Amino acid sequence: MWWEFRQWRRQWLNWVLFGLGFLVIIGSYVAVTKQAQQENDLEYATLLSESQQLTDADDHLASQEQTDKVDKQRQTIQQEQKIVTQYGRTLTDQEATLLTHRLAYYQLLQKPAFPFSQRSTAEIEHALRRDRYLQTNRIMPQENARALSPANFFARSQNAVVFLLILGILIVQWGGLFARDWETGSIRLLLMLPNWRRHLSRTKIGLALVVSGGELILWLLSGYLIAAVRAKQFWGGSYPWAQQSLGSTVVTLNDVVGVNMITILLLIGLVVVVLYWLSILIRDRFTVMVALVAVLASGALFFGQSSNSIWAGVNPFYQLTLSSHAGLRNPLGYGILTSIADIVLISAWAGAGHFWWRKRI
């Protein structure tokens, strides 16, 4: 393994791809930070629209004859205007009282006397469930924070695009490790050495897994440090996931991040084993890399959409987009099911690779 690693580290392309992994993490941080800011801007724009409608309604009532009924209506509108205004101010000024005013705002939207909101019933119920969870657990809201917490960053950035980029980097790095010996014909010379065939294959697979795992740790560590320093927060994983919740059970950032982390490790193992198998079968580095990238891309784009069937649980590409499916499935349950499916696939591909190894010599 050490000899193979020395050969691998002498290739400048591998170091370029290693540096590209850091750019992927930094780019994803910038992208999800902008996304979070856009969500805050959209929320504030919605509040401005509702505030303007309340102002117009109050002006309309002011132009009418001032009876007791009209006075009560105006008082109600002015009270509603105050709640909306306070929520908007705390949202933009990063005030610590955001939770109190936001909870009051969404409780207001539950009343049929507030006709100016375009929010759906499901959105209102989700927001109330989230804020009550924060209130019960004494967690500060993060929607008005200037920077994402590390857990929030990882949950938002763990999507199909980032995962495919990381897996694509590893495919290019290791595509030649297995196919090079077959392509150049040096495999027969290697088999003349006093080593078992399984020892040769296990050494290559072990090198790819160890180095890939090390690279992934360094990439994730860099992303964590960026988020932790900017947010001045160590983790923040107990925060509820911003998009969906399951019944009365809130899906936290820890649920999403934890399952995604396990899945990306298993997918790396699956990619390495499939590279090994395809290299024996195809014996051409470029074709092997193109084929595996095509398999990953098609699996993530098409098979990953089957979130409403049992096939989602046994599809190794399903978890590439877990963050967008968190409200449809139980992340822990389907994460375990998908992990088992990945392990079975890795074992099956490894066995098939060894079979072809013996047949193709």
mmCIF file of C-alpha atoms in Angstrom:
data_model
loop_
_atom_site.group_PDB
_atom_site.id
_atom_site.type_symbol
_atom_site.label_atom_id
_atom_site.label_comp_id
_atom_site.label_asym_id
_atom_site.label_seq_id
_atom_site.Cartn_x
_atom_site.Cartn_y
_atom_site.Cartn_z
ATOM 1 C CA MET A 1 0.000 0.000 0.000
ATOM 2 C CA TRP A 2 2.821 2.407 0.800
ATOM 3 C CA TRP A 3 4.384 1.918 -2.630
ATOM 4 C CA GLU A 4 1.052 2.616 -4.318
ATOM 5 C CA PHE A 5 0.570 5.726 -2.185
ATOM 6 C CA ARG A 6 3.984 7.072 -3.176
ATOM 7 C CA GLN A 7 3.058 6.583 -6.822
ATOM 8 C CA TRP A 8 -0.282 8.260 -6.277
ATOM 9 C CA ARG A 9 1.117 11.316 -4.512
ATOM 10 C CA ARG A 10 3.629 11.969 -7.312
ATOM 11 C CA GLN A 11 0.835 12.756 -9.750
ATOM 12 C CA TRP A 12 0.055 16.467 -9.762
ATOM 13 C CA LEU A 13 -3.531 15.872 -10.917
ATOM 14 C CA ASN A 14 -4.358 14.135 -7.643
ATOM 15 C CA TRP A 15 -3.218 17.176 -5.653
ATOM 16 C CA VAL A 16 -5.195 19.494 -7.932
ATOM 17 C CA LEU A 17 -8.310 17.398 -7.329
ATOM 18 C CA PHE A 18 -7.578 17.383 -3.603
ATOM 19 C CA GLY A 19 -7.512 21.189 -3.648
ATOM 20 C CA LEU A 20 -10.689 21.205 -5.737
ATOM 21 C CA GLY A 21 -12.443 19.429 -2.882
ATOM 22 C CA PHE A 22 -11.797 22.440 -0.634
ATOM 23 C CA LEU A 23 -13.231 24.720 -3.321
ATOM 24 C CA VAL A 24 -16.367 22.570 -3.440
ATOM 25 C CA ILE A 25 -16.846 22.970 0.320
ATOM 26 C CA ILE A 26 -16.183 26.723 0.239
ATOM 27 C CA GLY A 27 -18.461 27.149 -2.768
ATOM 28 C CA SER A 28 -21.251 25.218 -1.071
ATOM 29 C CA TYR A 29 -20.892 27.392 2.041
ATOM 30 C CA VAL A 30 -21.222 30.562 -0.021
ATOM 31 C CA ALA A 31 -24.202 29.132 -1.910
ATOM 32 C CA VAL A 32 -26.181 27.995 1.153
ATOM 33 C CA THR A 33 -25.396 31.248 2.979
ATOM 34 C CA LYS A 34 -26.861 33.218 0.083
ATOM 35 C CA GLN A 35 -29.837 30.877 0.059
ATOM 36 C CA ALA A 36 -30.463 31.505 3.755
ATOM 37 C CA GLN A 37 -30.195 35.261 3.208
ATOM 38 C CA GLN A 38 -32.665 35.074 0.322
ATOM 39 C CA GLU A 39 -35.104 33.193 2.553
ATOM 40 C CA ASN A 40 -34.841 35.972 5.159
ATOM 41 C CA ASP A 41 -35.320 38.627 2.474
ATOM 42 C CA LEU A 42 -38.392 36.797 1.164
ATOM 43 C CA GLU A 43 -39.807 36.539 4.679
ATOM 44 C CA TYR A 44 -39.274 40.264 5.224
ATOM 45 C CA ALA A 45 -40.863 41.099 1.870
ATOM 46 C CA THR A 46 -43.918 39.049 2.860
ATOM 47 C CA LEU A 47 -44.172 40.991 6.105
ATOM 48 C CA LEU A 48 -43.914 44.282 4.230
ATOM 49 C CA SER A 49 -46.741 43.225 1.924
ATOM 50 C CA GLU A 50 -48.954 42.264 4.828
ATOM 51 C CA SER A 51 -48.106 45.476 6.665
ATOM 52 C CA GLN A 52 -49.033 47.525 3.604
ATOM 53 C CA GLN A 53 -52.361 45.723 3.295
ATOM 54 C CA LEU A 54 -53.093 46.455 6.939
ATOM 55 C CA THR A 55 -52.241 50.110 6.401
ATOM 56 C CA ASP A 56 -54.542 50.302 3.374
ATOM 57 C CA ALA A 57 -57.348 48.644 5.339
ATOM 58 C CA ASP A 58 -56.887 51.113 8.198
ATOM 59 C CA ASP A 59 -56.930 54.069 5.780
ATOM 60 C CA HIS A 60 -60.100 52.721 4.199
ATOM 61 C CA LEU A 61 -61.796 52.469 7.591
ATOM 62 C CA ALA A 62 -60.575 55.939 8.535
ATOM 63 C CA SER A 63 -62.429 57.391 5.540
ATOM 64 C CA GLN A 64 -65.725 55.914 6.754
ATOM 65 C CA GLU A 65 -68.086 57.162 9.408
ATOM 66 C CA GLN A 66 -66.502 56.500 12.786
ATOM 67 C CA THR A 67 -68.917 54.191 14.558
ATOM 68 C CA ASP A 68 -68.176 51.824 17.465
ATOM 69 C CA LYS A 69 -67.870 48.910 15.013
ATOM 70 C CA VAL A 70 -65.396 50.796 12.829
ATOM 71 C CA ASP A 71 -63.381 51.849 15.884
ATOM 72 C CA LYS A 72 -63.087 48.234 17.047
ATOM 73 C CA GLN A 73 -62.026 47.156 13.569
ATOM 74 C CA ARG A 74 -59.368 49.850 13.451
ATOM 75 C CA GLN A 75 -58.084 48.889 16.903
ATOM 76 C CA THR A 76 -57.825 45.257 15.794
ATOM 77 C CA ILE A 77 -55.939 46.223 12.634
ATOM 78 C CA GLN A 78 -53.562 48.486 14.549
ATOM 79 C CA GLN A 79 -52.823 45.682 17.021
ATOM 80 C CA GLU A 80 -52.155 43.301 14.141
ATOM 81 C CA GLN A 81 -49.938 45.930 12.522
ATOM 82 C CA LYS A 82 -47.924 46.183 15.709
ATOM 83 C CA ILE A 83 -47.349 42.413 15.834
ATOM 84 C CA VAL A 84 -46.268 42.284 12.184
ATOM 85 C CA THR A 85 -43.987 45.302 12.607
ATOM 86 C CA GLN A 86 -42.296 43.909 15.718
ATOM 87 C CA TYR A 87 -41.629 40.592 14.005
ATOM 88 C CA GLY A 88 -40.144 42.331 10.964
ATOM 89 C CA ARG A 89 -37.896 44.526 13.101
ATOM 90 C CA THR A 90 -36.525 41.640 15.162
ATOM 91 C CA LEU A 91 -35.959 39.631 11.971
ATOM 92 C CA THR A 92 -33.784 42.298 10.352
ATOM 93 C CA ASP A 93 -32.056 43.699 13.444
ATOM 94 C CA GLN A 94 -30.829 40.335 14.811
ATOM 95 C CA GLU A 95 -32.636 40.931 18.095
ATOM 96 C CA ALA A 96 -32.799 38.202 20.739
ATOM 97 C CA THR A 97 -36.586 38.616 21.074
ATOM 98 C CA LEU A 98 -37.250 37.139 17.618
ATOM 99 C CA LEU A 99 -38.790 33.936 18.993
ATOM 100 C CA THR A 100 -41.372 35.777 21.115
ATOM 101 C CA HIS A 101 -42.513 38.092 18.330
ATOM 102 C CA ARG A 102 -42.479 35.390 15.634
ATOM 103 C CA LEU A 103 -44.588 33.074 17.781
ATOM 104 C CA ALA A 104 -47.069 35.896 18.373
ATOM 105 C CA TYR A 105 -47.163 36.589 14.636
ATOM 106 C CA TYR A 106 -47.953 33.004 13.618
ATOM 107 C CA GLN A 107 -50.541 32.704 16.377
ATOM 108 C CA LEU A 108 -52.144 35.777 14.838
ATOM 109 C CA LEU A 109 -52.255 34.061 11.439
ATOM 110 C CA GLN A 110 -54.312 31.241 12.944
ATOM 111 C CA LYS A 111 -57.160 33.664 13.580
ATOM 112 C CA PRO A 112 -59.747 33.926 10.792
ATOM 113 C CA ALA A 113 -59.879 37.697 11.398
ATOM 114 C CA PHE A 114 -56.480 38.111 9.694
ATOM 115 C CA PRO A 115 -57.288 37.812 5.959
ATOM 116 C CA PHE A 116 -54.098 39.360 4.544
ATOM 117 C CA SER A 117 -51.686 36.455 4.798
ATOM 118 C CA GLN A 118 -51.009 34.207 1.800
ATOM 119 C CA ARG A 119 -49.331 31.514 3.909
ATOM 120 C CA SER A 120 -50.765 28.024 3.795
ATOM 121 C CA THR A 121 -52.192 26.266 6.820
ATOM 122 C CA ALA A 122 -49.403 23.678 6.697
ATOM 123 C CA GLU A 123 -46.744 26.420 6.688
ATOM 124 C CA ILE A 124 -48.314 28.110 9.693
ATOM 125 C CA GLU A 125 -48.587 24.833 11.623
ATOM 126 C CA HIS A 126 -44.964 23.965 10.824
ATOM 127 C CA ALA A 127 -43.750 27.374 12.004
ATOM 128 C CA LEU A 128 -45.700 27.096 15.251
ATOM 129 C CA ARG A 129 -44.384 23.576 15.879
ATOM 130 C CA ARG A 130 -40.832 24.784 15.258
ATOM 131 C CA ASP A 131 -41.124 27.801 17.552
ATOM 132 C CA ARG A 132 -42.773 25.846 20.358
ATOM 133 C CA TYR A 133 -39.973 23.309 20.098
ATOM 134 C CA LEU A 134 -37.406 26.134 20.355
ATOM 135 C CA GLN A 135 -39.268 27.636 23.298
ATOM 136 C CA THR A 136 -39.523 24.318 25.143
ATOM 137 C CA ASN A 137 -35.847 23.490 24.638
ATOM 138 C CA ARG A 138 -34.697 27.086 25.222
ATOM 139 C CA ILE A 139 -32.926 27.308 21.853
ATOM 140 C CA MET A 140 -32.220 30.669 20.270
ATOM 141 C CA PRO A 141 -33.701 31.058 16.752
ATOM 142 C CA GLN A 142 -31.112 31.187 13.979
ATOM 143 C CA GLU A 143 -33.197 32.615 11.130
ATOM 144 C CA ASN A 144 -31.947 36.137 11.803
ATOM 145 C CA ALA A 145 -28.335 35.108 12.476
ATOM 146 C CA ARG A 146 -25.607 36.668 10.341
ATOM 147 C CA ALA A 147 -23.934 33.291 9.667
ATOM 148 C CA LEU A 148 -25.027 29.652 9.510
ATOM 149 C CA SER A 149 -24.157 27.303 12.342
ATOM 150 C CA PRO A 150 -21.951 24.316 11.365
ATOM 151 C CA ALA A 151 -24.890 21.892 11.638
ATOM 152 C CA ASN A 152 -27.126 24.157 9.567
ATOM 153 C CA PHE A 153 -24.393 24.532 6.936
ATOM 154 C CA PHE A 154 -23.873 20.775 6.616
ATOM 155 C CA ALA A 155 -27.610 20.050 6.481
ATOM 156 C CA ARG A 156 -28.152 22.602 3.727
ATOM 157 C CA SER A 157 -25.040 21.714 1.715
ATOM 158 C CA GLN A 158 -25.475 17.934 1.808
ATOM 159 C CA ASN A 159 -27.321 17.680 -1.474
ATOM 160 C CA ALA A 160 -26.982 15.748 -4.716
ATOM 161 C CA VAL A 161 -24.812 18.397 -6.398
ATOM 162 C CA VAL A 162 -22.164 18.543 -3.654
ATOM 163 C CA PHE A 163 -22.140 14.780 -3.139
ATOM 164 C CA LEU A 164 -21.788 14.124 -6.874
ATOM 165 C CA LEU A 165 -18.908 16.605 -7.109
ATOM 166 C CA ILE A 166 -17.093 14.911 -4.222
ATOM 167 C CA LEU A 167 -17.684 11.438 -5.654
ATOM 168 C CA GLY A 168 -16.646 12.691 -9.099
ATOM 169 C CA ILE A 169 -13.334 13.938 -7.686
ATOM 170 C CA LEU A 170 -12.686 10.562 -6.096
ATOM 171 C CA ILE A 171 -13.569 8.739 -9.314
ATOM 172 C CA VAL A 172 -11.035 10.765 -11.306
ATOM 173 C CA GLN A 173 -8.418 10.279 -8.592
ATOM 174 C CA TRP A 174 -8.797 6.520 -8.372
ATOM 175 C CA GLY A 175 -9.964 5.653 -11.863
ATOM 176 C CA GLY A 176 -6.426 4.794 -12.929
ATOM 177 C CA LEU A 177 -5.432 2.894 -9.798
ATOM 178 C CA PHE A 178 -7.276 -0.256 -10.801
ATOM 179 C CA ALA A 179 -7.483 0.063 -14.595
ATOM 180 C CA ARG A 180 -3.863 1.151 -15.176
ATOM 181 C CA ASP A 181 -2.411 -2.313 -14.591
ATOM 182 C CA TRP A 182 -4.930 -3.909 -16.937
ATOM 183 C CA GLU A 183 -4.560 -1.191 -19.564
ATOM 184 C CA THR A 184 -0.754 -1.404 -19.678
ATOM 185 C CA GLY A 185 -0.632 -5.171 -19.314
ATOM 186 C CA SER A 186 1.452 -5.042 -16.138
ATOM 187 C CA ILE A 187 -1.111 -7.086 -14.243
ATOM 188 C CA ARG A 188 0.544 -10.350 -15.294
ATOM 189 C CA LEU A 189 3.887 -9.110 -13.981
ATOM 190 C CA LEU A 190 2.276 -8.222 -10.640
ATOM 191 C CA LEU A 191 0.780 -11.675 -10.404
ATOM 192 C CA MET A 192 4.254 -13.170 -10.700
ATOM 193 C CA LEU A 193 5.172 -11.550 -7.381
ATOM 194 C CA PRO A 194 4.931 -13.722 -4.258
ATOM 195 C CA ASN A 195 1.574 -12.236 -3.250
ATOM 196 C CA TRP A 196 -1.933 -13.592 -3.348
ATOM 197 C CA ARG A 197 -4.347 -12.095 -5.855
ATOM 198 C CA ARG A 198 -6.627 -11.083 -3.025
ATOM 199 C CA HIS A 199 -3.727 -9.319 -1.347
ATOM 200 C CA LEU A 200 -3.130 -7.199 -4.465
ATOM 201 C CA SER A 201 -6.784 -6.223 -4.789
ATOM 202 C CA ARG A 202 -7.247 -5.584 -1.080
ATOM 203 C CA THR A 203 -4.153 -3.373 -1.021
ATOM 204 C CA LYS A 204 -5.495 -1.191 -3.818
ATOM 205 C CA ILE A 205 -8.997 -1.007 -2.394
ATOM 206 C CA GLY A 206 -7.630 -0.289 1.082
ATOM 207 C CA LEU A 207 -5.441 2.529 -0.222
ATOM 208 C CA ALA A 208 -8.372 4.128 -2.053
ATOM 209 C CA LEU A 209 -10.655 3.889 0.984
ATOM 210 C CA VAL A 210 -8.078 5.192 3.481
ATOM 211 C CA VAL A 211 -6.983 8.159 1.359
ATOM 212 C CA SER A 212 -10.557 8.990 0.302
ATOM 213 C CA GLY A 213 -11.688 8.908 3.924
ATOM 214 C CA GLY A 214 -8.785 11.147 4.921
ATOM 215 C CA GLU A 215 -9.590 13.630 2.171
ATOM 216 C CA LEU A 216 -13.256 13.699 3.144
ATOM 217 C CA ILE A 217 -12.354 14.380 6.774
ATOM 218 C CA LEU A 218 -10.081 17.275 5.798
ATOM 219 C CA TRP A 219 -12.705 18.755 3.470
ATOM 220 C CA LEU A 220 -15.407 18.538 6.113
ATOM 221 C CA LEU A 221 -13.086 19.910 8.768
ATOM 222 C CA SER A 222 -12.371 22.977 6.645
ATOM 223 C CA GLY A 223 -16.107 23.544 6.146
ATOM 224 C CA TYR A 224 -16.748 23.103 9.847
ATOM 225 C CA LEU A 225 -14.062 25.615 10.815
ATOM 226 C CA ILE A 226 -15.400 28.205 8.382
ATOM 227 C CA ALA A 227 -18.944 27.866 9.721
ATOM 228 C CA ALA A 228 -17.916 27.647 13.385
ATOM 229 C CA VAL A 229 -15.672 30.730 13.235
ATOM 230 C CA ARG A 230 -18.216 32.839 11.368
ATOM 231 C CA ALA A 231 -21.195 31.749 13.483
ATOM 232 C CA LYS A 232 -19.204 31.637 16.753
ATOM 233 C CA GLN A 233 -20.964 28.376 17.531
ATOM 234 C CA PHE A 234 -19.559 24.873 17.939
ATOM 235 C CA TRP A 235 -22.382 22.868 16.338
ATOM 236 C CA GLY A 236 -26.100 23.657 16.840
ATOM 237 C CA GLY A 237 -27.378 20.222 15.795
ATOM 238 C CA SER A 238 -30.421 20.194 18.074
ATOM 239 C CA TYR A 239 -32.036 22.908 15.950
ATOM 240 C CA PRO A 240 -35.136 21.720 14.026
ATOM 241 C CA TRP A 241 -34.699 21.188 10.293
ATOM 242 C CA ALA A 242 -35.975 24.257 8.522
ATOM 243 C CA GLN A 243 -38.105 22.577 5.838
ATOM 244 C CA GLN A 244 -40.149 19.685 7.136
ATOM 245 C CA SER A 245 -41.247 17.893 10.290
ATOM 246 C CA LEU A 246 -42.890 14.519 10.822
ATOM 247 C CA GLY A 247 -46.132 14.696 12.772
ATOM 248 C CA SER A 248 -45.412 15.730 16.336
ATOM 249 C CA THR A 249 -41.759 14.636 16.085
ATOM 250 C CA VAL A 250 -39.412 17.388 14.942
ATOM 251 C CA VAL A 251 -36.604 16.415 12.563
ATOM 252 C CA THR A 252 -33.441 18.044 13.871
ATOM 253 C CA LEU A 253 -30.271 18.977 12.014
ATOM 254 C CA ASN A 254 -28.513 16.079 13.759
ATOM 255 C CA ASP A 255 -30.958 13.639 12.133
ATOM 256 C CA VAL A 256 -30.283 14.912 8.637
ATOM 257 C CA VAL A 257 -26.531 15.434 8.984
ATOM 258 C CA GLY A 258 -25.860 12.137 10.746
ATOM 259 C CA VAL A 259 -27.586 9.952 8.177
ATOM 260 C CA ASN A 260 -26.043 11.880 5.303
ATOM 261 C CA MET A 261 -22.550 11.462 6.734
ATOM 262 C CA ILE A 262 -22.972 7.699 7.078
ATOM 263 C CA THR A 263 -24.389 7.484 3.572
ATOM 264 C CA ILE A 264 -21.582 9.424 1.878
ATOM 265 C CA LEU A 265 -19.034 7.116 3.527
ATOM 266 C CA LEU A 266 -20.902 4.062 2.262
ATOM 267 C CA LEU A 267 -21.226 5.584 -1.204
ATOM 268 C CA ILE A 268 -17.467 6.181 -1.275
ATOM 269 C CA GLY A 269 -16.968 2.510 -0.481
ATOM 270 C CA LEU A 270 -19.452 1.548 -3.185
ATOM 271 C CA VAL A 271 -17.721 3.781 -5.735
ATOM 272 C CA VAL A 272 -14.291 2.310 -4.966
ATOM 273 C CA VAL A 273 -15.547 -1.264 -5.276
ATOM 274 C CA VAL A 274 -17.409 -0.527 -8.519
ATOM 275 C CA LEU A 275 -14.266 1.136 -9.909
ATOM 276 C CA TYR A 276 -12.360 -2.029 -9.111
ATOM 277 C CA TRP A 277 -14.986 -4.192 -10.820
ATOM 278 C CA LEU A 278 -15.340 -2.018 -13.938
ATOM 279 C CA SER A 279 -11.563 -1.783 -14.315
ATOM 280 C CA ILE A 280 -11.324 -5.560 -14.570
ATOM 281 C CA LEU A 281 -14.259 -5.686 -16.965
ATOM 282 C CA ILE A 282 -13.468 -2.715 -19.243
ATOM 283 C CA ARG A 283 -9.675 -2.334 -18.808
ATOM 284 C CA ASP A 284 -9.617 1.309 -19.908
ATOM 285 C CA ARG A 285 -9.203 4.167 -17.422
ATOM 286 C CA PHE A 286 -11.145 6.811 -19.317
ATOM 287 C CA THR A 287 -14.081 4.554 -20.139
ATOM 288 C CA VAL A 288 -14.260 3.319 -16.555
ATOM 289 C CA MET A 289 -14.443 6.865 -15.157
ATOM 290 C CA VAL A 290 -17.024 8.026 -17.699
ATOM 291 C CA ALA A 291 -19.173 4.955 -17.087
ATOM 292 C CA LEU A 292 -19.195 5.341 -13.315
ATOM 293 C CA VAL A 293 -19.909 9.090 -13.437
ATOM 294 C CA ALA A 294 -22.832 8.341 -15.769
ATOM 295 C CA VAL A 295 -24.171 5.708 -13.372
ATOM 296 C CA LEU A 296 -23.970 8.079 -10.404
ATOM 297 C CA ALA A 297 -25.523 11.022 -12.252
ATOM 298 C CA SER A 298 -28.404 8.984 -13.661
ATOM 299 C CA GLY A 299 -29.018 7.330 -10.305
ATOM 300 C CA ALA A 300 -29.145 10.631 -8.431
ATOM 301 C CA LEU A 301 -31.267 12.414 -11.034
ATOM 302 C CA PHE A 302 -33.803 9.700 -11.785
ATOM 303 C CA PHE A 303 -33.818 6.948 -9.191
ATOM 304 C CA GLY A 304 -33.381 9.461 -6.378
ATOM 305 C CA GLN A 305 -36.824 10.871 -7.182
ATOM 306 C CA SER A 306 -38.627 7.681 -6.134
ATOM 307 C CA SER A 307 -39.217 9.012 -2.630
ATOM 308 C CA ASN A 308 -42.852 7.848 -2.540
ATOM 309 C CA SER A 309 -42.143 4.132 -2.897
ATOM 310 C CA ILE A 310 -40.361 1.369 -1.047
ATOM 311 C CA TRP A 311 -37.602 1.498 -3.667
ATOM 312 C CA ALA A 312 -36.419 4.745 -2.094
ATOM 313 C CA GLY A 313 -35.259 2.788 0.925
ATOM 314 C CA VAL A 314 -33.091 0.356 -1.021
ATOM 315 C CA ASN A 315 -31.810 2.866 -3.555
ATOM 316 C CA PRO A 316 -28.220 3.892 -2.697
ATOM 317 C CA PHE A 317 -28.738 7.217 -4.470
ATOM 318 C CA TYR A 318 -31.814 8.172 -2.460
ATOM 319 C CA GLN A 319 -29.810 9.715 0.363
ATOM 320 C CA LEU A 320 -28.028 12.025 -2.083
ATOM 321 C CA THR A 321 -31.124 14.211 -1.791
ATOM 322 C CA LEU A 322 -32.169 13.310 1.748
ATOM 323 C CA SER A 323 -32.307 16.956 2.811
ATOM 324 C CA SER A 324 -35.212 17.597 0.428
ATOM 325 C CA HIS A 325 -37.026 14.410 1.484
ATOM 326 C CA ALA A 326 -36.626 14.781 5.255
ATOM 327 C CA GLY A 327 -40.297 15.500 5.788
ATOM 328 C CA LEU A 328 -41.478 12.585 3.653
ATOM 329 C CA ARG A 329 -39.450 9.866 5.330
ATOM 330 C CA ASN A 330 -38.029 9.101 8.723
ATOM 331 C CA PRO A 331 -34.331 9.956 8.195
ATOM 332 C CA LEU A 332 -33.094 7.452 10.774
ATOM 333 C CA GLY A 333 -35.235 4.541 9.591
ATOM 334 C CA TYR A 334 -34.601 5.033 5.904
ATOM 335 C CA GLY A 335 -30.981 5.870 6.588
ATOM 336 C CA ILE A 336 -30.489 2.499 8.247
ATOM 337 C CA LEU A 337 -32.335 0.737 5.410
ATOM 338 C CA THR A 338 -30.278 2.506 2.773
ATOM 339 C CA SER A 339 -27.052 1.803 4.667
ATOM 340 C CA ILE A 340 -27.854 -1.908 4.760
ATOM 341 C CA ALA A 341 -28.615 -1.813 1.039
ATOM 342 C CA ASP A 342 -25.285 -0.081 0.385
ATOM 343 C CA ILE A 343 -23.370 -2.664 2.416
ATOM 344 C CA VAL A 344 -25.069 -5.498 0.521
ATOM 345 C CA LEU A 345 -24.239 -3.836 -2.793
ATOM 346 C CA ILE A 346 -20.614 -3.280 -1.779
ATOM 347 C CA SER A 347 -20.271 -6.928 -0.807
ATOM 348 C CA ALA A 348 -21.950 -8.081 -4.018
ATOM 349 C CA TRP A 349 -19.780 -5.882 -6.236
ATOM 350 C CA ALA A 350 -16.641 -6.949 -4.382
ATOM 351 C CA GLY A 351 -17.534 -10.610 -4.905
ATOM 352 C CA ALA A 352 -18.300 -10.003 -8.574
ATOM 353 C CA GLY A 353 -14.981 -8.170 -8.968
ATOM 354 C CA HIS A 354 -13.030 -11.064 -7.510
ATOM 355 C CA PHE A 355 -14.897 -13.478 -9.801
ATOM 356 C CA TRP A 356 -13.995 -11.450 -12.885
ATOM 357 C CA TRP A 357 -10.441 -11.128 -11.623
ATOM 358 C CA ARG A 358 -10.085 -14.886 -11.702
ATOM 359 C CA LYS A 359 -11.832 -15.298 -15.046
ATOM 360 C CA ARG A 360 -10.076 -12.521 -16.957
ATOM 361 C CA ILE A 361 -6.464 -13.506 -16.243
#
